[in-house]
Coordinates of C-alpha atoms and ligand atoms in Angstrom, one line a residue:
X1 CA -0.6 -11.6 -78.7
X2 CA 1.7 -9.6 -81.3
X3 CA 5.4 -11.2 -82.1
X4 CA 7.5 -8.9 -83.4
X5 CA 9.0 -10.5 -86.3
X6 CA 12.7 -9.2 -87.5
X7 CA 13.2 -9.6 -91.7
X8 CA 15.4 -6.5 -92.4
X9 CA 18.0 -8.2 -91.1
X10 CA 18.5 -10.7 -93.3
X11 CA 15.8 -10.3 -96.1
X12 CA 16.5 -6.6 -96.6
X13 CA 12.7 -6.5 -96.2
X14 CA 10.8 -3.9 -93.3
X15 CA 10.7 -4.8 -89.8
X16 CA 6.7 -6.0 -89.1
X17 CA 4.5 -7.7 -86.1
X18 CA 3.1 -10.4 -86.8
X19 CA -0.2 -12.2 -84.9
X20 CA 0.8 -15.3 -83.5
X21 CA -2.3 -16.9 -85.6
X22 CA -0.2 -15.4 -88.3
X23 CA 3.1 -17.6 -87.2
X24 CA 1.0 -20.4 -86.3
X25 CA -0.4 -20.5 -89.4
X26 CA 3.0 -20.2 -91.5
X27 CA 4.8 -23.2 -89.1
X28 CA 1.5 -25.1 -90.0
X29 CA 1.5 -24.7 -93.7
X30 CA 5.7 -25.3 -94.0
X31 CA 6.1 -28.3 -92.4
X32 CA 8.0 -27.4 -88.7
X33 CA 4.7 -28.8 -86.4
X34 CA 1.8 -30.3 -86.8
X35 CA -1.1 -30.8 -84.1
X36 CA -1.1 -34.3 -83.0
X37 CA -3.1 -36.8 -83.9
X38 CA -4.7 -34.3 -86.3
X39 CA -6.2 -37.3 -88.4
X40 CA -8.5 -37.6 -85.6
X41 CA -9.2 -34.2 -84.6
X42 CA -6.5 -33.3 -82.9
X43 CA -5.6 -33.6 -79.1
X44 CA -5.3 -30.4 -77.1
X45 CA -1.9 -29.5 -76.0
X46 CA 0.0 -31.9 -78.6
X47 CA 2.3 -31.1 -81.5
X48 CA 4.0 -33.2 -83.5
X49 CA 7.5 -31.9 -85.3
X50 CA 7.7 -31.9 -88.6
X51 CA 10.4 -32.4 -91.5
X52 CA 11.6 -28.4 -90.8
X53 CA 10.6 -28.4 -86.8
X54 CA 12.7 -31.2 -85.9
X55 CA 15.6 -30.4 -87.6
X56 CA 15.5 -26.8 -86.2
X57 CA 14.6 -28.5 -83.1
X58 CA 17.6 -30.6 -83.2
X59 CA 19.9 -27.7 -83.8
X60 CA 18.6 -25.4 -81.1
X61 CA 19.3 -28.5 -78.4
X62 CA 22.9 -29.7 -80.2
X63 CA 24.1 -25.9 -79.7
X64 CA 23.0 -25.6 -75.8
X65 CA 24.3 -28.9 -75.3
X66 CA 27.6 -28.2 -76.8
X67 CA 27.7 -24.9 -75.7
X68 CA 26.8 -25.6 -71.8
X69 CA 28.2 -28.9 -71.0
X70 CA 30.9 -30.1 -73.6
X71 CA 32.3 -27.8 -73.7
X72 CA 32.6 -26.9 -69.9
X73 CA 34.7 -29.3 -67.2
X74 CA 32.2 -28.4 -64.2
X75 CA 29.2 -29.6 -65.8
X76 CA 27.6 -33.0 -65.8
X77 CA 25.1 -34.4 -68.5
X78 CA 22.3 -36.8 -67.3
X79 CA 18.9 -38.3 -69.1
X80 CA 16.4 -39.1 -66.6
X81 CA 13.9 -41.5 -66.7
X82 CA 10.0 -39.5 -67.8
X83 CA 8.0 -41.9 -65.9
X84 CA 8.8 -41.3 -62.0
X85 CA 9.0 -43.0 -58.6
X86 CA 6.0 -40.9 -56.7
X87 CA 7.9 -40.2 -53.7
X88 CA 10.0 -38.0 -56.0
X89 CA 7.2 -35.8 -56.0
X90 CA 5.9 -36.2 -52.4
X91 CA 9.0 -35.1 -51.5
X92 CA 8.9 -31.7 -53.9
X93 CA 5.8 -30.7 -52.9
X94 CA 4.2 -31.6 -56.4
X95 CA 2.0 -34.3 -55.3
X96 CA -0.1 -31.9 -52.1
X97 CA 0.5 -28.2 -54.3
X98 CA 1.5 -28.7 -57.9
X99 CA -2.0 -27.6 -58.6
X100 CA -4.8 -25.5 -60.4
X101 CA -8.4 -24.2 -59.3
X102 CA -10.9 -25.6 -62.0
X103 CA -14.7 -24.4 -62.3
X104 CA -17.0 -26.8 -63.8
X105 CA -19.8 -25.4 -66.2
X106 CA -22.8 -26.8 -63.6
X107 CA -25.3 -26.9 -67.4
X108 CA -22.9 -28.2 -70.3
X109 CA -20.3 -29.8 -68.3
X110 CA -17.3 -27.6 -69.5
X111 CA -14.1 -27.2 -67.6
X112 CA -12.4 -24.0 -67.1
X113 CA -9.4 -23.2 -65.4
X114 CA -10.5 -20.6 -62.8
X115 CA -7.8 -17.7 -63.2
X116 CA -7.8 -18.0 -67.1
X117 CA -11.6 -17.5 -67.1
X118 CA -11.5 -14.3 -65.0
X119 CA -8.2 -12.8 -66.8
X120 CA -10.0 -13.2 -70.3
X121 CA -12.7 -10.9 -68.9
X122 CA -10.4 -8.1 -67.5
X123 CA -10.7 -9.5 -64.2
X124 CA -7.2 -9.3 -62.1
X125 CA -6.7 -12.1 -59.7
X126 CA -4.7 -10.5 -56.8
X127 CA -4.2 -13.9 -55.1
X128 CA -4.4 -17.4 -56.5
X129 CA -6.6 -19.0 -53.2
X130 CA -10.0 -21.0 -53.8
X131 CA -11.5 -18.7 -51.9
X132 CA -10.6 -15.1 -54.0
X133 CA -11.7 -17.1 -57.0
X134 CA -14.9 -18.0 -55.7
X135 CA -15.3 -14.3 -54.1
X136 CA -14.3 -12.9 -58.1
X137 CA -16.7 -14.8 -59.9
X138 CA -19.3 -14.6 -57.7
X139 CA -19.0 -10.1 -57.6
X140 CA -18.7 -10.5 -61.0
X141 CA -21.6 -12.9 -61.7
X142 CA -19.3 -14.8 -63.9
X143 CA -21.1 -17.5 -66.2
X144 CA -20.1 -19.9 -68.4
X145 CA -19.3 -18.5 -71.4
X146 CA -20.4 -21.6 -73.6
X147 CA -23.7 -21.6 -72.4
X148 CA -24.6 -19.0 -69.9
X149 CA -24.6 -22.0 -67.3
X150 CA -23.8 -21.6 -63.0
X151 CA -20.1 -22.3 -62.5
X152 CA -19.0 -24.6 -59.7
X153 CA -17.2 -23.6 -57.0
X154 CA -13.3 -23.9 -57.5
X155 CA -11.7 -27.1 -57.5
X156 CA -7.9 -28.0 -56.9
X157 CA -7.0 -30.0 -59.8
X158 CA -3.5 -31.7 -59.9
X159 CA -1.4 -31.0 -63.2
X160 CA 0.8 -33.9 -63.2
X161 CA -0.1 -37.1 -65.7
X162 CA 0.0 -40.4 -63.5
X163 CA 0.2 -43.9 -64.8
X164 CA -0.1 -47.1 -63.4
X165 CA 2.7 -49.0 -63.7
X166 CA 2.9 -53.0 -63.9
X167 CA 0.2 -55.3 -65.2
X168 CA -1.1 -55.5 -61.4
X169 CA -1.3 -51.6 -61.4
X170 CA 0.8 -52.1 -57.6
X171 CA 2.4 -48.4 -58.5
X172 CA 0.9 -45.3 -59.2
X173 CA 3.9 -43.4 -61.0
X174 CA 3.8 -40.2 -62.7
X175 CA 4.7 -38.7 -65.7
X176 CA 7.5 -36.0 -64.6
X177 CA 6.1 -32.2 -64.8
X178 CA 9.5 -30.7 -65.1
X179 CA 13.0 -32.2 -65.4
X180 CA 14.5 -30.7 -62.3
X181 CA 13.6 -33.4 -60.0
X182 CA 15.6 -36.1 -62.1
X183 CA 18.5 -33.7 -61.3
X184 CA 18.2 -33.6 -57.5
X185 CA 17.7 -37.3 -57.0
X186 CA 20.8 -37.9 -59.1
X187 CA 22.5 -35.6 -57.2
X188 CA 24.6 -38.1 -55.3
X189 CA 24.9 -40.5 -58.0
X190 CA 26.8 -38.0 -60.4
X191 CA 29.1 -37.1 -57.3
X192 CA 30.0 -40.5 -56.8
X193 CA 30.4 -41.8 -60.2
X194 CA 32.3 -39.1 -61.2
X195 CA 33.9 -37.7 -58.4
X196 CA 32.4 -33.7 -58.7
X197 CA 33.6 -31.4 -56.3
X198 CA 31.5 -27.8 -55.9
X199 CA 30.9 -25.7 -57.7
X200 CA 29.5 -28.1 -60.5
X201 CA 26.0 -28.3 -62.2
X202 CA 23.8 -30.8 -63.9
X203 CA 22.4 -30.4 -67.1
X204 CA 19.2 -32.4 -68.7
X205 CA 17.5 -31.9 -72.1
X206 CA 14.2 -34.0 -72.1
X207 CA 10.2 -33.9 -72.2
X208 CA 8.2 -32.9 -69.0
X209 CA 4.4 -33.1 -69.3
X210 CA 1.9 -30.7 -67.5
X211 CA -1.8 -31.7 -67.6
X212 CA -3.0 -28.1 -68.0
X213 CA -6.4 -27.4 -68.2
X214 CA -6.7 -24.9 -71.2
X215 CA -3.6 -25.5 -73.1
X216 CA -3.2 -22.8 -75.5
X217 CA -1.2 -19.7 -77.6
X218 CA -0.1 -22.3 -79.8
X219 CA 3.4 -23.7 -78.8
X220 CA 3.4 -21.5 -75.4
X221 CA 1.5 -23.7 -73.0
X222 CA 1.7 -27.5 -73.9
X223 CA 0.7 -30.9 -72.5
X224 CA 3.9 -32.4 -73.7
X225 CA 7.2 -30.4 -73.9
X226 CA 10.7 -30.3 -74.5
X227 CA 13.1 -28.2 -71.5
X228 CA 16.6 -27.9 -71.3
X229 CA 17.4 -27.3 -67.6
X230 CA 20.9 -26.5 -65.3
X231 CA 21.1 -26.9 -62.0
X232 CA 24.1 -25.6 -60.4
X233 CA 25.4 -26.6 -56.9
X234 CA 27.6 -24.1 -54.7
X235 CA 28.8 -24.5 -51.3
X236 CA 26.2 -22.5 -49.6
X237 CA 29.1 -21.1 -47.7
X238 CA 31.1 -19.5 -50.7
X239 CA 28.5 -18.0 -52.2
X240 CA 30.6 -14.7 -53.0
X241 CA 33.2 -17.3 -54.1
X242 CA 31.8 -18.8 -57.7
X243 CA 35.2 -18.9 -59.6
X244 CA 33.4 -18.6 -62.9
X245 CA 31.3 -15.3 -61.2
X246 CA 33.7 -13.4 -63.3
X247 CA 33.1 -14.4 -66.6
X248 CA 29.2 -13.0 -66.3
X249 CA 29.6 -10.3 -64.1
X250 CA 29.8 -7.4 -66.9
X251 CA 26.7 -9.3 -69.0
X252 CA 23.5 -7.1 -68.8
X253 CA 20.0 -8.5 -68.0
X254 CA 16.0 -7.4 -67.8
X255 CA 16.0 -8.1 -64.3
X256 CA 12.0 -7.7 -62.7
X257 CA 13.2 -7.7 -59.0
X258 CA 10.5 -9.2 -56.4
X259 CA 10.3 -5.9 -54.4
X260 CA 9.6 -4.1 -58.1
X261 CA 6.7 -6.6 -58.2
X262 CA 5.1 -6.2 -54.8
X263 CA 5.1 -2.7 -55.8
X264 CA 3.1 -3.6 -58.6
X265 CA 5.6 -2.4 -61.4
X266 CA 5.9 -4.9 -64.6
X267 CA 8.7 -3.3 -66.5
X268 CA 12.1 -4.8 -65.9
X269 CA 15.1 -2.7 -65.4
X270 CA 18.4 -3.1 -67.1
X271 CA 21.6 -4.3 -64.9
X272 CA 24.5 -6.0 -65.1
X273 CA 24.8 -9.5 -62.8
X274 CA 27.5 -7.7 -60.6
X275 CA 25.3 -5.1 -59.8
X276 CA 22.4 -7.1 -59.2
X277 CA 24.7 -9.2 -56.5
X278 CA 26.2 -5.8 -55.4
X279 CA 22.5 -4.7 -54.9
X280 CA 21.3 -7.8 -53.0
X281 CA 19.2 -8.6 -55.7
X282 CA 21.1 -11.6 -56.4
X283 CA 22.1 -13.7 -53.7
Ligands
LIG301 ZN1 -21.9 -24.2 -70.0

């Protein structure tokens, strides 16, 4: 992976890409993260902020904040609980499909997440089924590549964290995977409390955690991470009706429509919001 990393700007130096081993290694060495528990040996998927990383951390989430709810009358703050009742997530679909296919190394033991395995040896995965992954790695006579070993067949493997709660372990809770869900469920409570009326939205800043089974690309796919998340109610029927539609109409997006994808292309084209709505792009 290559980040393109923009100095003329403000250094008056050239304009050069960088490796993100190269960026990794520069937040490493000054101080903004640290891989947790590093003492140890580290524990895949963790970071800990350091003295520069949380302070730029802190910033980042103090200017959303401000920006999209102080400073905003239809917008709602909340700060959910991370350890979860588990029929929030039976009734999200989390708990039967929040899932990935894992192959087990059938001679060393290693685990490998089935479409990462393939991709990292050219290998497209057209469909994300148990059954195309076992089809792909057996026409490709895919191996582990530790030791050469016979992989297992795929194997759904939940990505949520649970816990047991209470010294009786009575509950089986889990560890929230994204911070959307806190909105839903609170849906009523902020409507009631504080009297919202549509169009309003609710806005949390907190940690979701993701049991992935090759976390990797350094602060790209985490175990433990921070999201900053909107969800904005409408009445369903004024949806051409948004009375703030106007102030984002003119802004210009990469928009990488789902039609555009079916037809295979990647590149996103450049619209404004009012034309994507105009288009049906947006509904
Ligand atoms: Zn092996």
């Amino acid at each position: 992976m290559v980040l393109s990393l923009l100095m003329g700007k403000w250094g008056g130096m050239s304009q050069r890409e960088v490796t993100l081993d190269e960026l990794t290694d520069l937040c490493l060495r000054r101080g903004f993260v640290f891989p947790s528990g590093r003492i140890y040996g580290g524990l895949s998927g963790f970071f800990d902020y350091g003295p520069l990383g949380v302070e730029l951390a802190r910033n980042v989430l103090n200017d959303w904040w401000r920006w999209f709810v102080e400073t905003r009358d239809d917008m709602y703050g909340i700060d959910g609980a991370i350890i979860t009742h588990p029929r929030t997530w039976e009734a999200s679909g989390h708990v039967e499909s929040f899932i990935d296919y894992i192959v087990v190394c059938e001679k060393c033991g290693t685990e490998y997440r089935a479409d990462h395995l393939l991709e990292d040896l050219g290998i497209k995965v057209p469909e994300y089924t148990a059954e195309t992954l076992k089809r792909l790695i057996v026409e490709h006579n895919v191996r582990c590549p530790a030791c050469g070993g016979r992989l297992s067949d795929p194997q759904r493997f939940n990505l949520m964290f649970s816990v047991e709660v209470g010294p009786r372990k009575s509950v089986t809770a889990y560890l929230r995977p994204e911070t959307a869900q806190l909105i839903f469920t609170n849906f009523k409570n902020v409507v009631f409390s504080m009297g919202a009326t549509l169009p309003f939205g609710i806005a949390q800043i907190g940690k979701a955690f993701r049991n992935e089974i090759s976390p990797r690309n350094f602060l790209f796919r985490l175990r433990e991470f921070t999201q900053m998340e909107i969800e904005y109610f409408v009445n369903p029927e004024k949806l051409d009706d948004c009375p703030r539609f106007g102030e984002v109409a003119g802004l210009e997006v990469n928009m990488l429509t789902a039609e555009d994808q079916e037809r295979g292309i990647g590149e996103a084209r450049k619209m404004t919001l009012g034309e994507a709505v105009e288009a049906g792009i947006v509904k």
